[in-house]
Amino acid sequence: MKAFLLSVLALVVISVGANQILVRMEGAGAIGSTTSVNVRVD
Amino acid sequence: MLRILALISLFWTVALVPAMAQETVDDARAATGGAQTLEDILRRQEGLKIDDSFRSDLTGDPNAAAVPSDQLGTLGGASDPDLWRGLRYNAADVSTQQRGPAATTLIQDGGMWWLSFRRGALLSFGAYLLGGTLLALGLFYLVRGRIRIDGEKTGRSITRFKAFERFGHWLLATSFLILGATGLITLFGRKFLIPVFGPESFSTIAVGSKWVHNNVSWAFIVALVIIFVVWVVHNIPDRTDLRWLAKAGGLFGGEHPPAKKFNAGQKLIFWSVIILGGSIAASGLSLLFPFEFNLFGHTFSTLNSWGVPGWFGADDLPYPLQPQEEMQYAQLWHAIVSFVLLAIIFAHIYLGSVGMEGAFDAMGKGEVEEQWAREHHSIWAEETLGAKQSKEGGA
């Protein structure tokens, strides 16, 4: 039971942590958008 | 004389009929003003290929334009339809300010095939596979019942999985089930959830599912690495697996074939998870970072060079692929392999819970009944108990 609860905690930490890292990398322009392809028509 | 007449008629058939057929096609084309014919439409409806050069070649040629002073003369060599055909057949010179890999592909024909497959055959395949698996497991339970511990229970237990092994297993299990559920919502939502919840509510569900799916995927990848590192040594196939498979793991007879820490069935599950899970992770990364990882173009090219499609009497696989096609193939592959792994995991969950007495304890508590271990993993049980006794004796 303890291992299961720890795994759930790890799942939340890894998911939120990965999201924060990706959002910051995206903001810094290191990677493209992971959520959409930006299309602009000028 | 008769022979001469027969030869003449044969010559007529072989030499002149195809020419007449060609003329008929040309006539039909001319009759439609150069557009598609009834035969084209019928072939397309049957899913057959058509020679669409009458359309793809017609992308505007200034030299072929009628002189303005002529009757029905034009002011230029290309009309709007010519331009759209040029975009469709990748013949137009497109320049955009957007510098993305797919920026200059404004019309992509292959997308229609993908779209109809994604909302038709793919959903049917997934529903039949998952539904069929659940039905088969239900029937198996009715026929075979719960697999009980045959011998007398000892009341003693031995450690089956350490805490870190269980942590890795549950991290993989919970992440995979969350990914499966959110993936199914994404795939089936438009067809089944919008009619129930309405578009606005489904939009919230879909956005949430997508966020969860994208981010929980990292936990799945981490867990995949953990279980591979921790268990690969115990999952290398050996001779005991052949004996175990020959007796179907003792599923239908009373005899329990010997097995080490993992029996052949569990090894099959392990390698399915590693290979299919790894493939799902790779295609998922391709989808998560659009156009960055192209998995299919090179694969198709290699398979074509080996002549693999020809082994099955098929045409060469498409190559080169447009950027959007890479994403479409990645999406289909991601979904199909996930369906297969989900079906396998359904069977694993069944056997690890209601299907077998004492099995859940292995992952629930980490300890199993000694008699259960002797019946299902006799070699491992002997080794573990022997090591335990010699340790106690030594102490």
Short mmCIF file of N, CA and C in Angstrom, two decimals, chain A residues 12-40:
data_model
loop_
_atom_site.label_atom_id
_atom_site.label_comp_id
_atom_site.label_asym_id
_atom_site.label_seq_id
_atom_site.Cartn_x
_atom_site.Cartn_y
_atom_site.Cartn_z
N VAL A 12 2.40 12.31 -9.69
CA VAL A 12 1.98 13.72 -9.68
C VAL A 12 3.22 14.63 -9.79
N VAL A 13 4.26 14.30 -9.00
CA VAL A 13 5.46 15.14 -9.00
C VAL A 13 6.12 15.15 -10.39
N ILE A 14 6.26 13.95 -10.97
CA ILE A 14 6.91 13.86 -12.30
C ILE A 14 6.09 14.61 -13.35
N SER A 15 4.77 14.42 -13.32
CA SER A 15 3.91 15.04 -14.34
C SER A 15 3.95 16.55 -14.25
N VAL A 16 3.75 17.07 -13.02
CA VAL A 16 3.73 18.53 -12.85
C VAL A 16 5.13 19.09 -13.11
N GLY A 17 6.14 18.38 -12.63
CA GLY A 17 7.52 18.83 -12.85
C GLY A 17 7.87 18.89 -14.33
N ALA A 18 7.52 17.84 -15.05
CA ALA A 18 7.80 17.81 -16.49
C ALA A 18 7.07 18.94 -17.20
N ASN A 19 5.82 19.17 -16.77
CA ASN A 19 5.04 20.24 -17.38
C ASN A 19 5.71 21.60 -17.17
N GLN A 20 6.17 21.84 -15.94
CA GLN A 20 6.82 23.12 -15.63
C GLN A 20 8.10 23.30 -16.45
N ILE A 21 8.88 22.23 -16.55
CA ILE A 21 10.12 22.30 -17.34
C ILE A 21 9.81 22.62 -18.80
N LEU A 22 8.81 21.94 -19.35
CA LEU A 22 8.46 22.15 -20.76
C LEU A 22 7.93 23.56 -20.99
N VAL A 23 7.11 24.03 -20.06
CA VAL A 23 6.54 25.38 -20.21
C VAL A 23 7.67 26.41 -20.20
N ARG A 24 8.65 26.22 -19.30
CA ARG A 24 9.76 27.18 -19.23
C ARG A 24 10.65 27.09 -20.47
N MET A 25 10.90 25.87 -20.95
CA MET A 25 11.71 25.71 -22.16
C MET A 25 11.01 26.34 -23.35
N GLU A 26 9.69 26.16 -23.37
CA GLU A 26 8.88 26.72 -24.46
C GLU A 26 8.93 28.25 -24.41
N GLY A 27 8.82 28.78 -23.17
CA GLY A 27 8.86 30.23 -22.98
C GLY A 27 10.21 30.81 -23.39
N ALA A 28 11.27 30.04 -23.15
CA ALA A 28 12.62 30.51 -23.49
C ALA A 28 12.93 30.29 -24.98
N GLY A 29 12.00 29.65 -25.68
CA GLY A 29 12.20 29.41 -27.11
C GLY A 29 13.13 28.25 -27.42
N ALA A 30 13.45 27.46 -26.38
CA ALA A 30 14.35 26.31 -26.60
C ALA A 30 13.67 25.20 -27.37
N ILE A 31 12.37 25.07 -27.20
CA ILE A 31 11.60 24.06 -27.96
C ILE A 31 10.37 24.73 -28.55
N GLY A 32 9.79 24.08 -29.54
CA GLY A 32 8.56 24.59 -30.13
C GLY A 32 7.40 24.33 -29.19
N SER A 33 6.25 24.80 -29.57
CA SER A 33 5.07 24.58 -28.74
C SER A 33 4.74 23.10 -28.69
N THR A 34 4.45 22.60 -27.49
CA THR A 34 4.06 21.19 -27.37
C THR A 34 2.55 21.05 -27.45
N THR A 35 1.88 22.17 -27.53
CA THR A 35 0.42 22.06 -27.52
C THR A 35 -0.20 22.39 -28.86
N SER A 36 0.46 23.16 -29.68
CA SER A 36 -0.14 23.50 -30.97
C SER A 36 0.95 23.99 -31.92
N VAL A 37 0.60 24.02 -33.16
CA VAL A 37 1.51 24.58 -34.16
C VAL A 37 1.03 25.99 -34.43
N ASN A 38 1.89 26.95 -34.20
CA ASN A 38 1.47 28.34 -34.38
C ASN A 38 1.40 28.69 -35.86
N VAL A 39 0.29 29.20 -36.25
CA VAL A 39 0.13 29.63 -37.64
C VAL A 39 -0.29 31.09 -37.61
N ARG A 40 0.43 31.89 -38.35
CA ARG A 40 0.08 33.31 -38.39
C ARG A 40 -0.01 33.74 -39.85
#
